[in-house]
mmCIF file of C-alpha atoms in Angstrom:
data_model
loop_
_atom_site.group_PDB
_atom_site.id
_atom_site.type_symbol
_atom_site.label_atom_id
_atom_site.label_comp_id
_atom_site.label_asym_id
_atom_site.label_seq_id
_atom_site.Cartn_x
_atom_site.Cartn_y
_atom_site.Cartn_z
ATOM 1 C CA MET O 610 42.026 -288.771 294.899
ATOM 2 C CA TYR O 611 40.037 -286.154 292.959
ATOM 3 C CA LYS O 612 42.833 -283.589 293.295
ATOM 4 C CA LEU O 613 45.273 -286.075 291.761
ATOM 5 C CA PHE O 614 42.783 -286.810 288.969
ATOM 6 C CA PHE O 615 42.348 -283.058 288.419
ATOM 7 C CA ARG O 616 46.105 -282.572 288.037
ATOM 8 C CA LEU O 617 46.570 -285.577 285.749
ATOM 9 C CA VAL O 618 43.450 -285.254 283.577
ATOM 10 C CA PHE O 619 41.249 -282.181 283.890
ATOM 11 C CA LYS O 620 44.133 -279.704 284.180
ATOM 12 C CA ARG O 621 45.447 -280.934 280.806
ATOM 13 C CA LEU O 622 42.094 -280.358 279.099
ATOM 14 C CA ASP O 623 40.599 -277.126 277.906
ATOM 15 C CA PRO O 624 38.433 -275.955 280.843
ATOM 16 C CA GLU O 625 35.215 -275.989 278.824
ATOM 17 C CA GLN O 626 35.961 -279.487 277.487
ATOM 18 C CA ALA O 627 36.680 -280.674 281.017
ATOM 19 C CA HIS O 628 33.380 -279.194 282.200
ATOM 20 C CA HIS O 629 31.397 -280.986 279.495
ATOM 21 C CA LEU O 630 33.204 -284.276 280.177
ATOM 22 C CA ALA O 631 32.638 -284.140 283.943
ATOM 23 C CA PHE O 632 29.022 -283.048 283.554
ATOM 24 C CA ARG O 633 28.385 -285.893 281.105
ATOM 25 C CA TRP O 634 29.724 -288.417 283.647
ATOM 26 C CA ILE O 635 27.504 -286.932 286.364
ATOM 27 C CA ARG O 636 24.413 -287.151 284.158
ATOM 28 C CA LEU O 637 25.196 -290.709 283.128
ATOM 29 C CA ALA O 638 25.657 -291.805 286.751
ATOM 30 C CA ALA O 639 22.314 -290.253 287.674
ATOM 31 C CA ARG O 640 20.575 -292.388 285.042
ATOM 32 C CA VAL O 641 21.728 -295.702 286.571
ATOM 33 C CA PRO O 642 19.381 -296.544 289.502
ATOM 34 C CA VAL O 643 21.763 -298.587 291.663
ATOM 35 C CA LEU O 644 24.738 -296.310 291.015
ATOM 36 C CA ARG O 645 22.860 -293.092 291.733
ATOM 37 C CA THR O 646 21.465 -294.519 294.965
ATOM 38 C CA PHE O 647 24.954 -295.492 296.101
ATOM 39 C CA LEU O 648 26.445 -292.121 295.120
ATOM 40 C CA ALA O 649 23.665 -290.150 296.794
ATOM 41 C CA ALA O 650 24.160 -292.138 300.004
ATOM 42 C CA ALA O 651 27.885 -291.417 299.924
ATOM 43 C CA LEU O 652 27.846 -287.823 298.706
ATOM 44 C CA ALA O 653 24.555 -286.460 299.985
ATOM 45 C CA PRO O 654 23.998 -287.663 303.559
ATOM 46 C CA ARG O 655 21.338 -285.595 305.304
ATOM 47 C CA HIS O 656 21.884 -283.576 308.467
ATOM 48 C CA LYS O 657 18.558 -282.852 310.180
ATOM 49 C CA GLU O 658 19.971 -279.801 311.932
ATOM 50 C CA LEU O 659 20.689 -278.157 308.572
ATOM 51 C CA ARG O 660 17.114 -278.308 307.279
ATOM 52 C CA THR O 661 16.291 -274.898 305.917
ATOM 53 C CA GLU O 662 13.162 -272.940 305.096
ATOM 54 C CA ALA O 663 13.673 -270.088 302.659
ATOM 55 C CA LEU O 664 11.548 -268.358 300.036
ATOM 56 C CA GLY O 665 8.585 -270.351 301.325
ATOM 57 C CA LEU O 666 10.399 -273.563 300.368
ATOM 58 C CA ARG O 667 11.754 -276.437 302.448
ATOM 59 C CA MET O 668 15.243 -277.684 301.677
ATOM 60 C CA HIS O 669 17.497 -280.391 303.070
ATOM 61 C CA GLY O 670 20.095 -277.724 303.796
ATOM 62 C CA PRO O 671 21.241 -274.240 302.835
ATOM 63 C CA PHE O 672 23.881 -275.093 300.237
ATOM 64 C CA GLY O 673 23.123 -275.037 296.536
ATOM 65 C CA LEU O 674 24.709 -274.937 293.112
ATOM 66 C CA ALA O 675 25.017 -271.469 291.601
ATOM 67 C CA ALA O 676 23.813 -270.688 288.094
ATOM 68 C CA GLY O 677 26.237 -271.301 285.250
ATOM 69 C CA PHE O 678 27.032 -274.971 285.725
ATOM 70 C CA ASP O 679 23.760 -276.393 284.354
ATOM 71 C CA LYS O 680 22.710 -273.760 281.849
ATOM 72 C CA ASN O 681 20.045 -275.841 280.112
ATOM 73 C CA ALA O 682 18.420 -277.897 282.899
ATOM 74 C CA VAL O 683 19.930 -281.152 281.676
ATOM 75 C CA GLY O 684 21.535 -282.414 284.908
ATOM 76 C CA ILE O 685 19.412 -281.369 287.871
ATOM 77 C CA ASP O 686 19.156 -284.876 289.317
ATOM 78 C CA GLY O 687 22.884 -285.414 288.899
ATOM 79 C CA MET O 688 23.684 -282.302 290.914
ATOM 80 C CA ALA O 689 21.148 -283.257 293.588
ATOM 81 C CA MET O 690 22.830 -286.689 293.705
ATOM 82 C CA LEU O 691 26.087 -284.901 294.546
ATOM 83 C CA GLY O 692 24.465 -283.235 297.551
ATOM 84 C CA PHE O 693 23.397 -279.776 296.415
ATOM 85 C CA ASP O 694 20.274 -278.735 298.320
ATOM 86 C CA HIS O 695 19.061 -276.546 295.483
ATOM 87 C CA VAL O 696 20.126 -276.231 291.864
ATOM 88 C CA GLU O 697 19.933 -272.929 290.036
ATOM 89 C CA ILE O 698 19.836 -273.483 286.289
ATOM 90 C CA GLY O 699 20.724 -270.932 283.630
ATOM 91 C CA THR O 700 21.360 -268.242 282.829
ATOM 92 C CA VAL O 701 18.546 -268.745 280.282
ATOM 93 C CA THR O 702 17.794 -266.072 277.691
ATOM 94 C CA GLY O 703 14.654 -265.336 275.684
ATOM 95 C CA GLU O 704 16.213 -266.730 272.506
ATOM 96 C CA PRO O 705 18.846 -269.458 272.044
ATOM 97 C CA GLN O 706 22.381 -268.184 271.545
ATOM 98 C CA PRO O 707 25.816 -269.770 271.102
ATOM 99 C CA GLY O 708 27.638 -267.405 273.432
ATOM 100 C CA ASN O 709 30.993 -265.822 272.810
ATOM 101 C CA PRO O 710 33.740 -267.328 270.632
ATOM 102 C CA LYS O 711 35.979 -269.954 272.229
ATOM 103 C CA GLN O 712 38.281 -269.995 274.213
ATOM 104 C CA ARG O 713 36.019 -268.363 276.791
ATOM 105 C CA LEU O 714 36.741 -270.173 280.061
ATOM 106 C CA PHE O 715 40.081 -270.011 281.881
ATOM 107 C CA ARG O 716 41.428 -271.606 285.061
ATOM 108 C CA LEU O 717 43.581 -269.597 287.441
ATOM 109 C CA VAL O 718 44.735 -272.657 289.383
ATOM 110 C CA LYS O 719 47.175 -270.815 291.661
ATOM 111 C CA ASP O 720 44.313 -268.544 292.723
ATOM 112 C CA ARG O 721 41.627 -271.259 292.795
ATOM 113 C CA ALA O 722 39.652 -269.063 290.464
ATOM 114 C CA LEU O 723 38.027 -269.009 287.033
ATOM 115 C CA ILE O 724 37.599 -266.338 284.401
ATOM 116 C CA ASN O 725 34.681 -266.775 282.045
ATOM 117 C CA ARG O 726 33.268 -264.826 279.165
ATOM 118 C CA MET O 727 30.780 -267.484 278.125
ATOM 119 C CA GLY O 728 28.178 -264.952 277.019
ATOM 120 C CA PHE O 729 25.019 -266.737 278.203
ATOM 121 C CA ASN O 730 25.372 -269.714 275.816
ATOM 122 C CA ASN O 731 22.097 -271.632 276.212
ATOM 123 C CA ASP O 732 19.214 -273.309 274.403
ATOM 124 C CA GLY O 733 16.769 -270.447 274.979
ATOM 125 C CA SER O 734 13.756 -270.195 277.258
ATOM 126 C CA LEU O 735 11.354 -272.109 274.993
ATOM 127 C CA ARG O 736 13.485 -275.272 274.854
ATOM 128 C CA VAL O 737 14.511 -275.093 278.505
ATOM 129 C CA ALA O 738 10.864 -274.675 279.556
ATOM 130 C CA ALA O 739 9.908 -277.744 277.514
ATOM 131 C CA ARG O 740 12.723 -279.709 279.142
ATOM 132 C CA LEU O 741 11.579 -278.708 282.630
ATOM 133 C CA ALA O 742 7.953 -279.505 281.773
ATOM 134 C CA SER O 743 8.843 -283.044 280.701
ATOM 135 C CA ARG O 744 11.171 -283.725 283.623
ATOM 136 C CA THR O 745 10.394 -286.562 286.030
ATOM 137 C CA PRO O 746 12.499 -285.849 289.138
ATOM 138 C CA VAL O 747 14.516 -288.679 290.645
ATOM 139 C CA PHE O 748 15.732 -286.671 293.629
ATOM 140 C CA LYS O 749 13.683 -284.065 295.408
ATOM 141 C CA THR O 750 15.480 -280.746 295.117
ATOM 142 C CA VAL O 751 14.569 -277.092 294.765
ATOM 143 C CA VAL O 752 15.089 -275.750 291.240
ATOM 144 C CA GLY O 753 15.807 -272.081 290.689
ATOM 145 C CA VAL O 754 15.690 -270.562 287.207
ATOM 146 C CA ASN O 755 18.074 -267.717 286.380
ATOM 147 C CA ILE O 756 17.079 -265.520 283.409
ATOM 148 C CA GLY O 757 19.074 -262.933 281.482
ATOM 149 C CA LYS O 758 18.959 -260.709 278.408
ATOM 150 C CA THR O 759 19.449 -262.077 274.906
ATOM 151 C CA LYS O 760 22.604 -260.479 273.498
ATOM 152 C CA VAL O 761 21.053 -259.167 270.264
ATOM 153 C CA VAL O 762 18.137 -257.558 272.086
ATOM 154 C CA PRO O 763 18.778 -253.818 272.518
ATOM 155 C CA GLU O 764 18.802 -252.425 276.038
ATOM 156 C CA GLU O 765 15.534 -250.543 275.504
ATOM 157 C CA GLU O 766 13.783 -253.849 274.706
ATOM 158 C CA ALA O 767 15.304 -255.776 277.607
ATOM 159 C CA VAL O 768 12.150 -255.754 279.747
ATOM 160 C CA ALA O 769 10.102 -257.523 277.063
ATOM 161 C CA ASP O 770 12.881 -260.093 276.614
ATOM 162 C CA TYR O 771 12.968 -260.902 280.344
ATOM 163 C CA VAL O 772 9.161 -261.029 280.480
ATOM 164 C CA LYS O 773 9.104 -263.573 277.641
ATOM 165 C CA SER O 774 11.482 -265.834 279.556
ATOM 166 C CA ALA O 775 9.557 -265.357 282.808
ATOM 167 C CA GLU O 776 6.266 -266.319 281.177
ATOM 168 C CA ARG O 777 7.790 -269.472 279.727
ATOM 169 C CA LEU O 778 9.813 -270.579 282.751
ATOM 170 C CA ALA O 779 7.947 -269.401 285.864
ATOM 171 C CA PRO O 780 5.520 -272.387 285.853
ATOM 172 C CA TYR O 781 8.487 -274.752 286.361
ATOM 173 C CA ALA O 782 10.575 -272.622 288.734
ATOM 174 C CA ASP O 783 10.631 -273.017 292.498
ATOM 175 C CA TYR O 784 12.150 -269.549 292.390
ATOM 176 C CA LEU O 785 13.083 -267.115 289.629
ATOM 177 C CA VAL O 786 16.234 -264.978 289.412
ATOM 178 C CA VAL O 787 16.700 -261.833 287.317
ATOM 179 C CA ASN O 788 20.372 -261.702 286.350
ATOM 180 C CA VAL O 789 21.498 -258.141 285.604
ATOM 181 C CA SER O 790 25.076 -258.605 286.735
ATOM 182 C CA SER O 791 27.010 -260.724 284.241
ATOM 183 C CA PRO O 792 29.851 -258.733 282.660
ATOM 184 C CA ASN O 793 29.686 -260.747 279.434
ATOM 185 C CA THR O 794 26.534 -259.338 277.810
ATOM 186 C CA PRO O 795 26.941 -255.776 276.533
ATOM 187 C CA GLY O 796 24.843 -253.270 278.483
ATOM 188 C CA LEU O 797 23.503 -255.843 280.938
ATOM 189 C CA ARG O 798 25.024 -254.306 284.056
ATOM 190 C CA ASN O 799 23.419 -250.971 283.186
ATOM 191 C CA LEU O 800 20.150 -252.599 284.235
ATOM 192 C CA GLN O 801 21.373 -252.641 287.865
ATOM 193 C CA ALA O 802 20.731 -248.892 288.075
ATOM 194 C CA THR O 803 17.535 -248.494 290.087
ATOM 195 C CA GLU O 804 15.794 -246.404 287.421
ATOM 196 C CA ALA O 805 16.205 -249.327 284.985
ATOM 197 C CA LEU O 806 15.856 -252.094 287.559
ATOM 198 C CA ARG O 807 12.503 -250.933 288.986
ATOM 199 C CA PRO O 808 10.454 -251.377 285.771
ATOM 200 C CA LEU O 809 12.300 -254.585 284.923
ATOM 201 C CA LEU O 810 11.613 -256.298 288.248
ATOM 202 C CA SER O 811 8.038 -255.013 288.338
ATOM 203 C CA ALA O 812 7.366 -256.405 284.853
ATOM 204 C CA VAL O 813 8.891 -259.806 285.666
ATOM 205 C CA ARG O 814 6.900 -259.966 288.909
ATOM 206 C CA GLU O 815 3.672 -259.235 287.019
ATOM 207 C CA ALA O 816 4.537 -261.816 284.351
ATOM 208 C CA ALA O 817 5.168 -264.528 286.938
ATOM 209 C CA ASP O 818 1.950 -263.742 288.792
ATOM 210 C CA ARG O 819 -0.047 -263.682 285.566
ATOM 211 C CA THR O 820 1.425 -266.938 284.293
ATOM 212 C CA VAL O 821 1.266 -268.841 287.605
ATOM 213 C CA PRO O 822 -1.816 -267.497 289.426
ATOM 214 C CA ALA O 823 -2.096 -270.520 291.734
ATOM 215 C CA ARG O 824 1.112 -269.773 293.662
ATOM 216 C CA ARG O 825 3.616 -267.007 294.189
ATOM 217 C CA VAL O 826 6.887 -267.756 292.440
ATOM 218 C CA PRO O 827 9.636 -266.171 294.577
ATOM 219 C CA LEU O 828 11.589 -263.537 292.651
ATOM 220 C CA LEU O 829 15.225 -262.607 293.332
ATOM 221 C CA VAL O 830 17.788 -260.351 291.693
ATOM 222 C CA LYS O 831 21.480 -261.194 291.296
ATOM 223 C CA ILE O 832 23.909 -258.296 291.680
ATOM 224 C CA ALA O 833 27.579 -257.678 290.911
ATOM 225 C CA PRO O 834 30.330 -257.266 293.509
ATOM 226 C CA ASP O 835 31.538 -254.244 291.550
ATOM 227 C CA LEU O 836 28.607 -252.052 292.576
ATOM 228 C CA ALA O 837 29.558 -249.064 294.686
ATOM 229 C CA ASP O 838 28.355 -249.285 298.283
ATOM 230 C CA GLU O 839 25.689 -246.635 297.714
ATOM 231 C CA ASP O 840 24.372 -248.614 294.742
ATOM 232 C CA VAL O 841 24.221 -251.771 296.877
ATOM 233 C CA ASP O 842 22.118 -249.780 299.352
ATOM 234 C CA ALA O 843 19.884 -248.526 296.540
ATOM 235 C CA VAL O 844 19.246 -252.050 295.256
ATOM 236 C CA ALA O 845 18.502 -253.222 298.808
ATOM 237 C CA ASP O 846 15.993 -250.402 299.309
ATOM 238 C CA LEU O 847 14.382 -251.114 295.935
ATOM 239 C CA ALA O 848 14.063 -254.818 296.747
ATOM 240 C CA VAL O 849 12.213 -254.005 299.953
ATOM 241 C CA GLU O 850 10.050 -251.402 298.216
ATOM 242 C CA LEU O 851 8.979 -253.833 295.485
ATOM 243 C CA GLY O 852 8.431 -256.741 297.856
ATOM 244 C CA LEU O 853 11.167 -258.765 296.214
ATOM 245 C CA ASP O 854 11.811 -262.148 297.802
ATOM 246 C CA GLY O 855 15.583 -262.099 297.751
ATOM 247 C CA ILE O 856 18.952 -260.850 296.531
ATOM 248 C CA ILE O 857 21.835 -263.042 295.389
ATOM 249 C CA ALA O 858 25.228 -261.544 296.260
ATOM 250 C CA THR O 859 27.330 -261.752 294.232
ATOM 251 C CA ASN O 860 28.068 -262.517 290.581
ATOM 252 C CA THR O 861 31.567 -262.472 289.068
ATOM 253 C CA THR O 862 33.834 -259.428 289.141
ATOM 254 C CA ILE O 863 35.593 -257.528 286.377
ATOM 255 C CA ALA O 864 38.165 -256.293 288.911
ATOM 256 C CA ARG O 865 41.720 -257.618 288.891
ATOM 257 C CA ASP O 866 43.680 -255.099 290.956
ATOM 258 C CA GLY O 867 43.983 -255.509 294.697
ATOM 259 C CA LEU O 868 43.014 -259.177 294.684
ATOM 260 C CA GLY O 869 46.527 -260.550 295.160
ATOM 261 C CA LEU O 870 46.316 -262.753 292.066
ATOM 262 C CA LYS O 871 49.281 -265.112 291.651
ATOM 263 C CA SER O 872 48.510 -266.677 288.276
ATOM 264 C CA ASP O 873 50.235 -265.940 284.989
ATOM 265 C CA PRO O 874 49.650 -262.228 284.200
ATOM 266 C CA ALA O 875 48.577 -263.150 280.669
ATOM 267 C CA LEU O 876 45.784 -265.275 282.137
ATOM 268 C CA VAL O 877 44.804 -262.622 284.642
ATOM 269 C CA LYS O 878 44.387 -260.111 281.805
ATOM 270 C CA GLU O 879 41.798 -262.258 280.018
ATOM 271 C CA THR O 880 38.508 -260.379 279.775
ATOM 272 C CA GLY O 881 35.441 -261.736 281.518
ATOM 273 C CA GLY O 882 34.115 -262.328 284.988
ATOM 274 C CA LEU O 883 36.467 -263.570 287.693
ATOM 275 C CA SER O 884 35.022 -266.034 290.202
ATOM 276 C CA GLY O 885 36.385 -268.190 292.988
ATOM 277 C CA ALA O 886 38.577 -267.539 296.008
ATOM 278 C CA PRO O 887 39.693 -263.974 295.112
ATOM 279 C CA LEU O 888 36.050 -262.868 295.225
ATOM 280 C CA LYS O 889 35.614 -264.039 298.814
ATOM 281 C CA GLU O 890 36.265 -260.794 300.668
ATOM 282 C CA ARG O 891 34.169 -258.461 298.507
ATOM 283 C CA SER O 892 31.196 -260.817 298.210
ATOM 284 C CA LEU O 893 31.131 -261.192 301.992
ATOM 285 C CA GLU O 894 31.377 -257.421 302.380
ATOM 286 C CA VAL O 895 28.405 -256.869 300.055
ATOM 287 C CA LEU O 896 26.413 -259.519 301.896
ATOM 288 C CA ARG O 897 27.022 -257.868 305.270
ATOM 289 C CA ARG O 898 26.020 -254.501 303.859
ATOM 290 C CA LEU O 899 22.810 -255.926 302.424
ATOM 291 C CA TYR O 900 21.841 -257.626 305.681
ATOM 292 C CA ALA O 901 22.516 -254.453 307.668
ATOM 293 C CA ARG O 902 20.121 -252.710 305.278
ATOM 294 C CA VAL O 903 17.307 -255.245 304.898
ATOM 295 C CA GLY O 904 17.607 -257.528 307.936
ATOM 296 C CA ASP O 905 15.161 -260.409 307.801
ATOM 297 C CA ARG O 906 12.727 -258.698 305.440
ATOM 298 C CA ILE O 907 14.063 -260.522 302.386
ATOM 299 C CA THR O 908 16.152 -263.639 301.818
ATOM 300 C CA LEU O 909 19.822 -263.184 301.027
ATOM 301 C CA VAL O 910 21.840 -265.763 299.105
ATOM 302 C CA GLY O 911 25.622 -265.677 299.565
ATOM 303 C CA VAL O 912 27.829 -266.744 296.664
ATOM 304 C CA GLY O 913 31.376 -265.949 295.582
ATOM 305 C CA GLY O 914 34.519 -267.584 296.939
ATOM 306 C CA VAL O 915 32.732 -270.273 298.970
ATOM 307 C CA GLU O 916 35.429 -272.936 299.122
ATOM 308 C CA ASN O 917 34.678 -274.774 302.348
ATOM 309 C CA ALA O 918 32.404 -275.061 305.375
ATOM 310 C CA GLU O 919 34.030 -272.107 307.121
ATOM 311 C CA ASP O 920 33.286 -269.878 304.130
ATOM 312 C CA ALA O 921 29.674 -271.057 304.109
ATOM 313 C CA TRP O 922 29.374 -270.496 307.861
ATOM 314 C CA GLN O 923 30.747 -266.965 307.520
ATOM 315 C CA ARG O 924 28.129 -266.263 304.836
ATOM 316 C CA ILE O 925 25.376 -267.411 307.184
ATOM 317 C CA LEU O 926 26.672 -265.293 310.060
ATOM 318 C CA ALA O 927 26.803 -262.346 307.633
ATOM 319 C CA GLY O 928 23.125 -262.712 306.745
ATOM 320 C CA ALA O 929 22.759 -265.423 304.116
ATOM 321 C CA THR O 930 19.918 -267.878 304.585
ATOM 322 C CA LEU O 931 21.140 -269.759 301.520
ATOM 323 C CA VAL O 932 24.678 -270.228 300.226
ATOM 324 C CA GLN O 933 25.827 -271.244 296.754
ATOM 325 C CA GLY O 934 29.036 -272.473 295.179
ATOM 326 C CA TYR O 935 30.392 -273.195 291.718
ATOM 327 C CA SER O 936 34.070 -272.401 291.071
ATOM 328 C CA ALA O 937 35.336 -274.331 294.092
ATOM 329 C CA PHE O 938 33.400 -277.369 292.839
ATOM 330 C CA VAL O 939 35.811 -277.452 289.888
ATOM 331 C CA TYR O 940 38.757 -277.701 292.276
ATOM 332 C CA GLU O 941 37.203 -279.758 295.094
ATOM 333 C CA GLY O 942 35.280 -282.316 293.060
ATOM 334 C CA PRO O 943 32.353 -284.578 293.989
ATOM 335 C CA PHE O 944 32.860 -284.409 297.776
ATOM 336 C CA TYR O 945 32.497 -280.613 297.786
ATOM 337 C CA ALA O 946 28.886 -280.407 298.999
ATOM 338 C CA ARG O 947 29.327 -283.293 301.449
ATOM 339 C CA ALA O 948 32.300 -281.574 303.117
ATOM 340 C CA ILE O 949 30.402 -278.306 303.426
ATOM 341 C CA HIS O 950 27.370 -279.978 304.965
ATOM 342 C CA LYS O 951 29.487 -281.930 307.431
ATOM 343 C CA GLY O 952 31.445 -278.835 308.421
ATOM 344 C CA LEU O 953 28.338 -276.675 308.788
ATOM 345 C CA ALA O 954 26.677 -279.252 311.029
ATOM 346 C CA ALA O 955 29.796 -279.388 313.218
ATOM 347 C CA ARG O 956 29.981 -275.602 313.488
ATOM 348 C CA LEU O 957 26.314 -275.325 314.384
ATOM 349 C CA ARG O 958 26.691 -277.922 317.137
ATOM 350 C CA THR O 959 29.527 -275.999 318.789
ATOM 351 C CA SER O 960 27.948 -272.571 318.281
ATOM 352 C CA PRO O 961 25.659 -270.682 320.677
ATOM 353 C CA TYR O 962 22.786 -270.977 318.168
ATOM 354 C CA ALA O 963 20.017 -273.536 318.547
ATOM 355 C CA THR O 964 19.184 -273.579 314.840
ATOM 356 C CA LEU O 965 20.773 -272.518 311.602
ATOM 357 C CA ALA O 966 18.106 -269.824 311.250
ATOM 358 C CA ASP O 967 19.259 -268.313 314.566
ATOM 359 C CA ALA O 968 22.765 -267.936 313.155
ATOM 360 C CA VAL O 969 21.667 -265.999 310.068
ATOM 361 C CA GLY O 970 23.032 -262.456 310.367
ATOM 362 C CA ALA O 971 24.312 -262.971 313.911
ATOM 363 C CA ASP O 972 27.652 -261.247 313.293
ATOM 364 C CA VAL O 973 25.985 -258.215 311.711
ATOM 365 C CA ARG O 974 23.481 -257.889 314.563
ATOM 366 C CA LYS O 975 26.323 -257.898 317.092
ATOM 367 C CA THR O 976 27.878 -254.822 315.515
ATOM 368 C CA ALA O 977 24.621 -252.971 314.846
#
């Protein structure tokens, strides 16, 4: 039914308008007690065998919503109602910013992909922190906070900008993510180089510890699929060296060649980050490489081209303790998380692994 609705309604709307419309409906449904209870029962049934412990946190399962959908922490309960086991908000920047000029979001329907050049449009860390502080959760879910660089802040002042956001947001974050991998903020990806990344991550770690002395806020870094293999290795080694809690692999790609894209060439040429099904192979490749390098020493989060339960299962076998989705949600609709949970539970039952944790990295260990 959703796919018919998508073709008849959402496909005819500008993608950003469709996003705002759908998100508004989700938030409204989550405000109606009887309706949200019914929807959560239908869309978010729990599977005991999928219970997951990661980053020192307990979750109903391993599957969460990637950053980018709820930039301003306005719909966390709505996304939990739809079955996401964790919700990563953001990317949030030190100062509010409108993002890039519209049109800045494009659907590649034939490729089940999106191109975005949103440019970190968000309310800024001060307003988002206030929103999180005043929130009364309806559904219990883990909330990650993804932070990035304000566009007008020069690269040499990036550390201070991230620290400002960390100080404001860490008290309300179950985990914190340093995003240095979006292609839509000038100079941002330069921060993935280890000589720039080391002081940045160290400063954010110190800021989180200073601001929240009563508990350790897990800190992760999100990397691009476009990193060369040796740079992936360098980030992995740095994460272990600094005692980082996790790596999220991967963000969107600026690549277009070699992906077998079938959509209109004019659409394909739009600048911005490509996400969705075409990213599947490279994101899985990066994940495997990371797990081979770090093993169980840090938590890996697999994202990029996760369309169904088989994709999620492959991420787990490749080393991901947690898996995230976003682009496929646009195409699959409200039953997306439910289908992934159901499929994961079925695969676990027929696998040789007693628990989901046993399956993490199993394919990589076999070839080691």
